[in-house]
């Protein structure tokens, strides 16, 4: 298959992965309205073309939380990445590092913090869920600190897991799931050889290290389900602050009032996100939520955004709506599942090229130049 655009990786990943894994990545909550709107709302935003402004010297670099980034992008935390490619978290982290951007390790990664951090030459970010087991959270924070993690991404939009109906159909969960997964693995020999056989242990690395025994896919579903904490409130974040002195980013903000609360709390950043449409179906897409949030807190806190970003044009659109930087989610997972580290590095090259064209033709020389003036005014549409 010829990969000429960031979006081609999705089709390539579908043919390579066993269906239960592809649909776990690709799917969203309930009827997947929000998932679809994340992509369509963003892609329908009209960029404002400007010409004849001498755009020969572009600068795509930016700075976030004291770190220099070669692009205004970080890789979003994604659970189970080591099931999509052999030791997938290490491969993706290497690709991000080689392109000068941060990699965010998920709480529920296959590779533990201690495997990923030493494999890369820049500090990584770590994502933490709020879990009932505060001992686990504290242990994870201590290990992240010991491994040199710089930035904590605290995900707050999962006080309870959203129902993902696709998972029951695909064999990720539901009747005879283990049997169905085995059959699917056997009929996808490239994945079975590369990841199924040589990508072991298929553990939840960070969790196993804490509970003291191996944890597999069934444990993942059970442990997480039992551990999400609907009682979470801003108070609990104060508790985290005691154990985490570095920059702290709150991921899963979709409302201007919550964004203001994050500023009051003293967070260093927020991620405007609906978890890629995987939590509450029917909420606003990030693209539609963004302008009101930017109005409320732009300049008071760093605004990151994700959900629906598939191309370099989408990155520029999200920045124009008010984000300081974006997180890529499915875009990098599809690339990783297709071609490992090289796939993620290639995807980042494609995204950078797309951003450059968009910046030249919207007359934006630097990342700071991208703003509301880069979009066609609403009244004109
Ligand atoms: C397969 C998959 C696993 C994910 N796992 C996590 C996770 O462990 N922690 C987290 O904060 N977000 C997780 N997310 C959400 C992403 O960090 C990000 O918010 C989302 O993918 C952005 O939407 P997009 O995929 O449309 O770009 C996951 C998303 C996907 C698709």
GROMACS .gro file of C-alpha atoms and ligand atoms in nm:
model
  412
    1UNK     CA    1   0.000   0.000   0.000
    2UNK     CA    2   0.125   0.348  -0.086
    3UNK     CA    3   0.132   0.585   0.211
    4UNK     CA    4   0.129   0.942   0.083
    5UNK     CA    5  -0.077   1.110   0.353
    6UNK     CA    6  -0.122   1.083   0.727
    7UNK     CA    7  -0.472   0.940   0.674
    8UNK     CA    8  -0.345   0.643   0.468
    9UNK     CA    9  -0.206   0.482   0.781
   10UNK     CA   10  -0.554   0.399   0.907
   11UNK     CA   11  -0.628   0.164   0.616
   12UNK     CA   12  -0.283   0.010   0.644
   13UNK     CA   13  -0.330  -0.052   1.018
   14UNK     CA   14  -0.667  -0.216   0.954
   15UNK     CA   15  -0.517  -0.477   0.727
   16UNK     CA   16  -0.228  -0.551   0.964
   17UNK     CA   17  -0.399  -0.569   1.303
   18UNK     CA   18  -0.635  -0.837   1.433
   19UNK     CA   19  -0.984  -0.679   1.424
   20UNK     CA   20  -1.022  -0.663   1.805
   21UNK     CA   21  -0.719  -0.433   1.822
   22UNK     CA   22  -0.803  -0.223   1.517
   23UNK     CA   23  -1.155  -0.155   1.645
   24UNK     CA   24  -1.030  -0.090   1.996
   25UNK     CA   25  -0.821   0.193   1.849
   26UNK     CA   26  -1.066   0.311   1.586
   27UNK     CA   27  -1.387   0.299   1.787
   28UNK     CA   28  -1.556   0.540   2.024
   29UNK     CA   29  -1.835   0.544   2.279
   30UNK     CA   30  -2.198   0.450   2.207
   31UNK     CA   31  -2.309   0.557   1.856
   32UNK     CA   32  -1.976   0.736   1.793
   33UNK     CA   33  -2.136   1.074   1.711
   34UNK     CA   34  -1.868   1.270   1.894
   35UNK     CA   35  -1.594   1.060   1.738
   36UNK     CA   36  -1.721   1.148   1.389
   37UNK     CA   37  -1.778   1.516   1.474
   38UNK     CA   38  -1.425   1.550   1.614
   39UNK     CA   39  -1.297   1.478   1.265
   40UNK     CA   40  -1.566   1.643   1.052
   41UNK     CA   41  -1.599   1.967   1.255
   42UNK     CA   42  -1.227   2.020   1.236
   43UNK     CA   43  -1.189   1.937   0.869
   44UNK     CA   44  -1.473   2.173   0.778
   45UNK     CA   45  -1.302   2.477   0.930
   46UNK     CA   46  -1.201   2.702   0.641
   47UNK     CA   47  -0.844   2.829   0.642
   48UNK     CA   48  -0.799   3.181   0.512
   49UNK     CA   49  -0.568   3.184   0.213
   50UNK     CA   50  -0.332   3.481   0.185
   51UNK     CA   51  -0.065   3.527  -0.082
   52UNK     CA   52   0.243   3.730  -0.179
   53UNK     CA   53   0.383   3.781   0.173
   54UNK     CA   54   0.737   3.633   0.134
   55UNK     CA   55   0.700   3.317   0.335
   56UNK     CA   56   1.050   3.187   0.266
   57UNK     CA   57   1.154   3.151   0.634
   58UNK     CA   58   0.913   2.944   0.839
   59UNK     CA   59   0.971   2.854   1.204
   60UNK     CA   60   0.763   2.567   1.345
   61UNK     CA   61   0.936   2.554   1.684
   62UNK     CA   62   0.769   2.633   2.011
   63UNK     CA   63   0.827   2.607   2.384
   64UNK     CA   64   0.608   2.431   2.640
   65UNK     CA   65   0.665   2.396   3.015
   66UNK     CA   66   1.028   2.499   2.974
   67UNK     CA   67   1.095   2.246   2.696
   68UNK     CA   68   1.185   2.328   2.339
   69UNK     CA   69   0.973   2.147   2.080
   70UNK     CA   70   1.053   2.132   1.709
   71UNK     CA   71   0.678   2.120   1.635
   72UNK     CA   72   0.378   2.228   1.849
   73UNK     CA   73   0.288   1.862   1.892
   74UNK     CA   74   0.318   1.586   2.152
   75UNK     CA   75   0.210   1.222   2.124
   76UNK     CA   76  -0.104   1.162   2.332
   77UNK     CA   77  -0.110   0.887   2.594
   78UNK     CA   78  -0.250   0.565   2.454
   79UNK     CA   79  -0.312   0.253   2.660
   80UNK     CA   80  -0.202  -0.091   2.536
   81UNK     CA   81   0.031   0.053   2.271
   82UNK     CA   82   0.261  -0.245   2.307
   83UNK     CA   83  -0.018  -0.461   2.162
   84UNK     CA   84  -0.022  -0.262   1.836
   85UNK     CA   85   0.351  -0.297   1.763
   86UNK     CA   86   0.637  -0.486   1.928
   87UNK     CA   87   0.726  -0.295   2.249
   88UNK     CA   88   0.520  -0.019   2.089
   89UNK     CA   89   0.569   0.248   2.356
   90UNK     CA   90   0.948   0.232   2.316
   91UNK     CA   91   0.921   0.256   1.937
   92UNK     CA   92   0.681   0.552   1.947
   93UNK     CA   93   0.886   0.731   2.211
   94UNK     CA   94   1.199   0.693   1.995
   95UNK     CA   95   1.018   0.835   1.692
   96UNK     CA   96   0.888   1.133   1.891
   97UNK     CA   97   1.233   1.198   2.035
   98UNK     CA   98   1.397   1.180   1.693
   99UNK     CA   99   1.155   1.450   1.574
  100UNK     CA  100   1.210   1.669   1.880
  101UNK     CA  101   0.868   1.635   2.042
  102UNK     CA  102   0.746   1.480   2.370
  103UNK     CA  103   0.605   1.131   2.404
  104UNK     CA  104   0.340   1.079   2.675
  105UNK     CA  105   0.339   0.736   2.837
  106UNK     CA  106  -0.005   0.610   2.944
  107UNK     CA  107  -0.073   0.471   3.292
  108UNK     CA  108  -0.193   0.154   3.120
  109UNK     CA  109   0.098   0.107   2.882
  110UNK     CA  110   0.242  -0.233   2.805
  111UNK     CA  111   0.601  -0.117   2.853
  112UNK     CA  112   0.664   0.019   3.204
  113UNK     CA  113   0.808   0.364   3.274
  114UNK     CA  114   1.146   0.205   3.351
  115UNK     CA  115   1.162   0.044   3.005
  116UNK     CA  116   1.067   0.354   2.803
  117UNK     CA  117   1.251   0.637   2.981
  118UNK     CA  118   1.605   0.499   2.938
  119UNK     CA  119   1.539   0.418   2.569
  120UNK     CA  120   1.506   0.783   2.469
  121UNK     CA  121   1.730   1.086   2.485
  122UNK     CA  122   1.473   1.344   2.595
  123UNK     CA  123   1.255   1.340   2.905
  124UNK     CA  124   0.911   1.196   2.849
  125UNK     CA  125   0.572   1.297   2.982
  126UNK     CA  126   0.362   1.062   3.192
  127UNK     CA  127  -0.017   1.035   3.204
  128UNK     CA  128  -0.192   0.937   3.522
  129UNK     CA  129  -0.553   0.834   3.575
  130UNK     CA  130  -0.737   0.904   3.897
  131UNK     CA  131  -0.780   0.564   4.052
  132UNK     CA  132  -0.933   0.441   4.375
  133UNK     CA  133  -0.605   0.281   4.464
  134UNK     CA  134  -0.417   0.593   4.577
  135UNK     CA  135  -0.121   0.371   4.668
  136UNK     CA  136  -0.084   0.289   4.300
  137UNK     CA  137  -0.102   0.657   4.205
  138UNK     CA  138   0.162   0.752   4.456
  139UNK     CA  139   0.386   0.467   4.349
  140UNK     CA  140   0.347   0.566   3.982
  141UNK     CA  141   0.435   0.929   4.058
  142UNK     CA  142   0.746   0.826   4.250
  143UNK     CA  143   0.856   0.599   3.967
  144UNK     CA  144   0.788   0.869   3.708
  145UNK     CA  145   0.995   1.117   3.905
  146UNK     CA  146   1.278   0.864   3.947
  147UNK     CA  147   1.274   0.798   3.570
  148UNK     CA  148   1.314   1.168   3.493
  149UNK     CA  149   0.961   1.238   3.365
  150UNK     CA  150   0.918   1.614   3.326
  151UNK     CA  151   0.547   1.674   3.279
  152UNK     CA  152   0.248   1.502   3.437
  153UNK     CA  153  -0.064   1.474   3.226
  154UNK     CA  154  -0.351   1.408   3.460
  155UNK     CA  155  -0.653   1.263   3.281
  156UNK     CA  156  -0.980   1.361   3.447
  157UNK     CA  157  -1.246   1.263   3.194
  158UNK     CA  158  -1.257   0.898   3.299
  159UNK     CA  159  -1.425   0.894   3.641
  160UNK     CA  160  -1.618   0.607   3.486
  161UNK     CA  161  -1.544   0.429   3.158
  162UNK     CA  162  -1.759   0.506   2.853
  163UNK     CA  163  -1.929   0.207   2.689
  164UNK     CA  164  -1.761   0.114   2.363
  165UNK     CA  165  -2.002  -0.109   2.183
  166UNK     CA  166  -1.755  -0.192   1.908
  167UNK     CA  167  -1.537  -0.375   2.158
  168UNK     CA  168  -1.814  -0.626   2.229
  169UNK     CA  169  -1.862  -0.691   1.857
  170UNK     CA  170  -1.493  -0.716   1.774
  171UNK     CA  171  -1.394  -0.970   2.041
  172UNK     CA  172  -1.210  -0.721   2.262
  173UNK     CA  173  -1.479  -0.801   2.518
  174UNK     CA  174  -1.808  -0.991   2.509
  175UNK     CA  175  -1.892  -1.360   2.469
  176UNK     CA  176  -1.603  -1.594   2.387
  177UNK     CA  177  -1.367  -1.298   2.368
  178UNK     CA  178  -1.042  -1.490   2.445
  179UNK     CA  179  -1.127  -1.754   2.182
  180UNK     CA  180  -1.217  -1.495   1.922
  181UNK     CA  181  -0.898  -1.301   1.988
  182UNK     CA  182  -0.690  -1.617   1.947
  183UNK     CA  183  -0.855  -1.691   1.614
  184UNK     CA  184  -0.802  -1.336   1.492
  185UNK     CA  185  -0.436  -1.347   1.593
  186UNK     CA  186  -0.388  -1.674   1.408
  187UNK     CA  187  -0.536  -1.524   1.091
  188UNK     CA  188  -0.306  -1.219   1.109
  189UNK     CA  189   0.032  -1.397   1.098
  190UNK     CA  190   0.250  -1.087   1.057
  191UNK     CA  191   0.108  -0.936   1.376
  192UNK     CA  192   0.111  -1.277   1.551
  193UNK     CA  193   0.482  -1.326   1.475
  194UNK     CA  194   0.595  -0.971   1.541
  195UNK     CA  195   0.385  -0.867   1.840
  196UNK     CA  196   0.199  -1.178   1.958
  197UNK     CA  197   0.513  -1.391   1.981
  198UNK     CA  198   0.809  -1.151   2.004
  199UNK     CA  199   0.645  -0.854   2.175
  200UNK     CA  200   0.602  -1.022   2.514
  201UNK     CA  201   0.541  -0.970   2.799
  202UNK     CA  202   0.193  -0.843   2.716
  203UNK     CA  203   0.161  -0.694   3.056
  204UNK     CA  204   0.033  -0.367   3.188
  205UNK     CA  205   0.390  -0.281   3.278
  206UNK     CA  206   0.319  -0.004   3.529
  207UNK     CA  207   0.044  -0.196   3.703
  208UNK     CA  208   0.228  -0.530   3.723
  209UNK     CA  209   0.524  -0.361   3.888
  210UNK     CA  210   0.289  -0.238   4.161
  211UNK     CA  211   0.065  -0.541   4.215
  212UNK     CA  212   0.369  -0.770   4.204
  213UNK     CA  213   0.238  -1.016   3.945
  214UNK     CA  214   0.184  -1.020   3.569
  215UNK     CA  215  -0.132  -0.850   3.446
  216UNK     CA  216  -0.281  -0.935   3.107
  217UNK     CA  217  -0.563  -0.808   2.888
  218UNK     CA  218  -0.841  -0.955   3.103
  219UNK     CA  219  -0.685  -0.797   3.412
  220UNK     CA  220  -0.665  -0.467   3.226
  221UNK     CA  221  -1.037  -0.459   3.169
  222UNK     CA  222  -1.114  -0.585   3.522
  223UNK     CA  223  -0.859  -0.375   3.710
  224UNK     CA  224  -0.947  -0.054   3.534
  225UNK     CA  225  -1.321  -0.113   3.563
  226UNK     CA  226  -1.289  -0.169   3.938
  227UNK     CA  227  -1.051   0.118   3.992
  228UNK     CA  228  -1.204   0.423   3.823
  229UNK     CA  229  -1.312   0.670   4.083
  230UNK     CA  230  -1.635   0.866   4.028
  231UNK     CA  231  -1.573   1.052   4.357
  232UNK     CA  232  -1.285   1.252   4.212
  233UNK     CA  233  -1.290   1.629   4.261
  234UNK     CA  234  -1.043   1.921   4.254
  235UNK     CA  235  -0.951   1.827   4.615
  236UNK     CA  236  -0.785   1.512   4.487
  237UNK     CA  237  -0.566   1.718   4.262
  238UNK     CA  238  -0.434   1.902   4.567
  239UNK     CA  239  -0.327   1.561   4.692
  240UNK     CA  240  -0.138   1.497   4.367
  241UNK     CA  241   0.034   1.835   4.400
  242UNK     CA  242   0.196   1.714   4.721
  243UNK     CA  243   0.370   1.436   4.531
  244UNK     CA  244   0.433   1.608   4.198
  245UNK     CA  245   0.635   1.925   4.184
  246UNK     CA  246   0.682   1.949   3.805
  247UNK     CA  247   0.445   2.091   3.543
  248UNK     CA  248   0.095   1.945   3.564
  249UNK     CA  249  -0.149   1.935   3.275
  250UNK     CA  250  -0.518   1.852   3.318
  251UNK     CA  251  -0.648   1.643   3.028
  252UNK     CA  252  -1.016   1.617   2.945
  253UNK     CA  253  -1.143   1.976   2.974
  254UNK     CA  254  -1.435   2.063   2.746
  255UNK     CA  255  -1.602   2.355   2.921
  256UNK     CA  256  -1.483   2.713   2.986
  257UNK     CA  257  -1.587   2.696   3.354
  258UNK     CA  258  -1.372   2.386   3.408
  259UNK     CA  259  -1.088   2.560   3.224
  260UNK     CA  260  -1.118   2.856   3.465
  261UNK     CA  261  -1.114   2.611   3.759
  262UNK     CA  262  -0.793   2.462   3.621
  263UNK     CA  263  -0.637   2.811   3.616
  264UNK     CA  264  -0.755   2.871   3.975
  265UNK     CA  265  -0.610   2.536   4.080
  266UNK     CA  266  -0.275   2.646   3.940
  267UNK     CA  267  -0.239   2.388   3.663
  268UNK     CA  268   0.030   2.461   3.406
  269UNK     CA  269  -0.182   2.347   3.116
  270UNK     CA  270  -0.506   2.187   3.005
  271UNK     CA  271  -0.586   1.950   2.722
  272UNK     CA  272  -0.914   2.035   2.556
  273UNK     CA  273  -1.028   1.682   2.484
  274UNK     CA  274  -1.322   1.446   2.480
  275UNK     CA  275  -1.085   1.149   2.490
  276UNK     CA  276  -1.116   1.102   2.115
  277UNK     CA  277  -1.492   1.042   2.143
  278UNK     CA  278  -1.433   0.741   2.368
  279UNK     CA  279  -1.609   0.867   2.680
  280UNK     CA  280  -1.940   1.058   2.669
  281UNK     CA  281  -2.089   1.038   2.322
  282UNK     CA  282  -2.287   1.351   2.238
  283UNK     CA  283  -2.051   1.605   2.392
  284UNK     CA  284  -1.902   1.883   2.179
  285UNK     CA  285  -1.615   1.808   1.946
  286UNK     CA  286  -1.290   1.964   2.062
  287UNK     CA  287  -1.294   2.199   1.762
  288UNK     CA  288  -1.632   2.337   1.868
  289UNK     CA  289  -1.543   2.352   2.235
  290UNK     CA  290  -1.218   2.535   2.174
  291UNK     CA  291  -1.318   2.897   2.094
  292UNK     CA  292  -1.511   2.952   2.419
  293UNK     CA  293  -1.230   2.794   2.622
  294UNK     CA  294  -0.969   3.007   2.447
  295UNK     CA  295  -1.182   3.317   2.520
  296UNK     CA  296  -1.195   3.218   2.887
  297UNK     CA  297  -0.832   3.126   2.962
  298UNK     CA  298  -0.598   3.201   2.668
  299UNK     CA  299  -0.279   3.351   2.807
  300UNK     CA  300  -0.352   3.237   3.166
  301UNK     CA  301  -0.259   2.873   3.105
  302UNK     CA  302  -0.115   2.668   2.818
  303UNK     CA  303  -0.394   2.526   2.608
  304UNK     CA  304  -0.334   2.191   2.441
  305UNK     CA  305  -0.601   2.016   2.240
  306UNK     CA  306  -0.670   1.677   2.089
  307UNK     CA  307  -0.951   1.466   1.942
  308UNK     CA  308  -0.995   1.447   1.567
  309UNK     CA  309  -0.654   1.575   1.456
  310UNK     CA  310  -0.545   1.366   1.160
  311UNK     CA  311  -0.335   1.599   0.941
  312UNK     CA  312  -0.101   1.895   0.951
  313UNK     CA  313  -0.388   2.112   0.833
  314UNK     CA  314  -0.586   2.001   1.139
  315UNK     CA  315  -0.294   2.104   1.361
  316UNK     CA  316  -0.298   2.452   1.208
  317UNK     CA  317  -0.677   2.472   1.244
  318UNK     CA  318  -0.661   2.380   1.614
  319UNK     CA  319  -0.388   2.638   1.675
  320UNK     CA  320  -0.594   2.897   1.490
  321UNK     CA  321  -0.888   2.818   1.719
  322UNK     CA  322  -0.672   2.897   2.023
  323UNK     CA  323  -0.453   2.599   2.111
  324UNK     CA  324  -0.085   2.653   2.193
  325UNK     CA  325  -0.005   2.296   2.092
  326UNK     CA  326  -0.185   1.971   2.011
  327UNK     CA  327  -0.169   1.604   2.103
  328UNK     CA  328  -0.192   1.343   1.830
  329UNK     CA  329  -0.388   1.030   1.921
  330UNK     CA  330  -0.511   0.780   1.664
  331UNK     CA  331  -0.297   0.941   1.394
  332UNK     CA  332   0.024   0.810   1.550
  333UNK     CA  333  -0.124   0.478   1.660
  334UNK     CA  334  -0.225   0.386   1.305
  335UNK     CA  335   0.127   0.473   1.185
  336UNK     CA  336   0.288   0.272   1.465
  337UNK     CA  337   0.068  -0.031   1.399
  338UNK     CA  338   0.164  -0.017   1.030
  339UNK     CA  339   0.536   0.047   1.041
  340UNK     CA  340   0.657   0.087   1.400
  341UNK     CA  341   0.905   0.360   1.486
  342UNK     CA  342   0.969   0.441   1.118
  343UNK     CA  343   0.596   0.479   1.062
  344UNK     CA  344   0.555   0.731   1.344
  345UNK     CA  345   0.862   0.926   1.230
  346UNK     CA  346   0.725   0.928   0.873
  347UNK     CA  347   0.383   1.040   0.994
  348UNK     CA  348   0.544   1.331   1.178
  349UNK     CA  349   0.732   1.424   0.859
  350UNK     CA  350   0.405   1.421   0.663
  351UNK     CA  351   0.231   1.630   0.925
  352UNK     CA  352   0.516   1.880   0.929
  353UNK     CA  353   0.502   1.911   0.548
  354UNK     CA  354   0.125   1.966   0.560
  355UNK     CA  355   0.171   2.230   0.830
  356UNK     CA  356   0.434   2.410   0.623
  357UNK     CA  357   0.202   2.438   0.322
  358UNK     CA  358  -0.081   2.560   0.545
  359UNK     CA  359   0.146   2.815   0.714
  360UNK     CA  360   0.280   2.951   0.382
  361UNK     CA  361  -0.070   2.990   0.239
  362UNK     CA  362  -0.217   3.147   0.554
  363UNK     CA  363   0.082   3.382   0.586
  364UNK     CA  364   0.192   3.244   0.924
  365UNK     CA  365   0.570   3.256   0.961
  366UNK     CA  366   0.578   3.127   1.318
  367UNK     CA  367   0.352   2.919   1.541
  368UNK     CA  368   0.259   3.235   1.731
  369UNK     CA  369   0.142   3.390   1.401
  370UNK     CA  370  -0.132   3.127   1.371
  371UNK     CA  371  -0.453   3.263   1.521
  372UNK     CA  372  -0.814   3.354   1.449
  373UNK     CA  373  -0.696   3.566   1.154
  374UNK     CA  374  -0.578   3.241   0.989
  375UNK     CA  375  -0.943   3.135   0.952
  376UNK     CA  376  -1.218   3.266   0.729
  377UNK     CA  377  -1.448   3.476   0.952
  378UNK     CA  378  -1.772   3.297   1.041
  379UNK     CA  379  -1.982   3.578   0.894
  380UNK     CA  380  -1.833   3.508   0.553
  381UNK     CA  381  -1.928   3.137   0.551
  382LIG     C1  382  -0.669   0.324   2.170
  382LIG     C2  383  -0.669   0.446   2.257
  382LIG     C3  384  -0.623   0.436   2.387
  382LIG     C4  385  -0.621   0.551   2.468
  382LIG     N1  386  -0.568   0.542   2.594
  382LIG     C5  387  -0.560   0.652   2.672
  382LIG     C6  388  -0.497   0.647   2.799
  382LIG     O1  389  -0.448   0.544   2.842
  382LIG     N2  390  -0.494   0.763   2.871
  382LIG     C7  391  -0.546   0.882   2.825
  382LIG     O2  392  -0.541   0.983   2.894
  382LIG     N3  393  -0.604   0.888   2.704
  382LIG     C8  394  -0.611   0.778   2.626
  382LIG     N4  395  -0.666   0.787   2.501
  382LIG     C9  396  -0.710   0.917   2.450
  382LIG    C10  397  -0.596   0.989   2.379
  382LIG     O3  398  -0.497   1.031   2.471
  382LIG    C11  399  -0.645   1.115   2.305
  382LIG     O4  400  -0.716   1.197   2.395
  382LIG    C12  401  -0.736   1.080   2.189
  382LIG     O5  402  -0.687   0.969   2.118
  382LIG    C13  403  -0.745   1.200   2.095
  382LIG     O6  404  -0.835   1.177   1.992
  382LIG     P1  405  -0.791   1.130   1.844
  382LIG     O7  406  -0.749   0.988   1.857
  382LIG     O8  407  -0.916   1.148   1.766
  382LIG     O9  408  -0.678   1.219   1.799
  382LIG    C14  409  -0.668   0.675   2.418
  382LIG    C15  410  -0.714   0.683   2.286
  382LIG    C16  411  -0.715   0.572   2.206
  382LIG    C17  412  -0.763   0.585   2.064
   0.00000   0.00000   0.00000
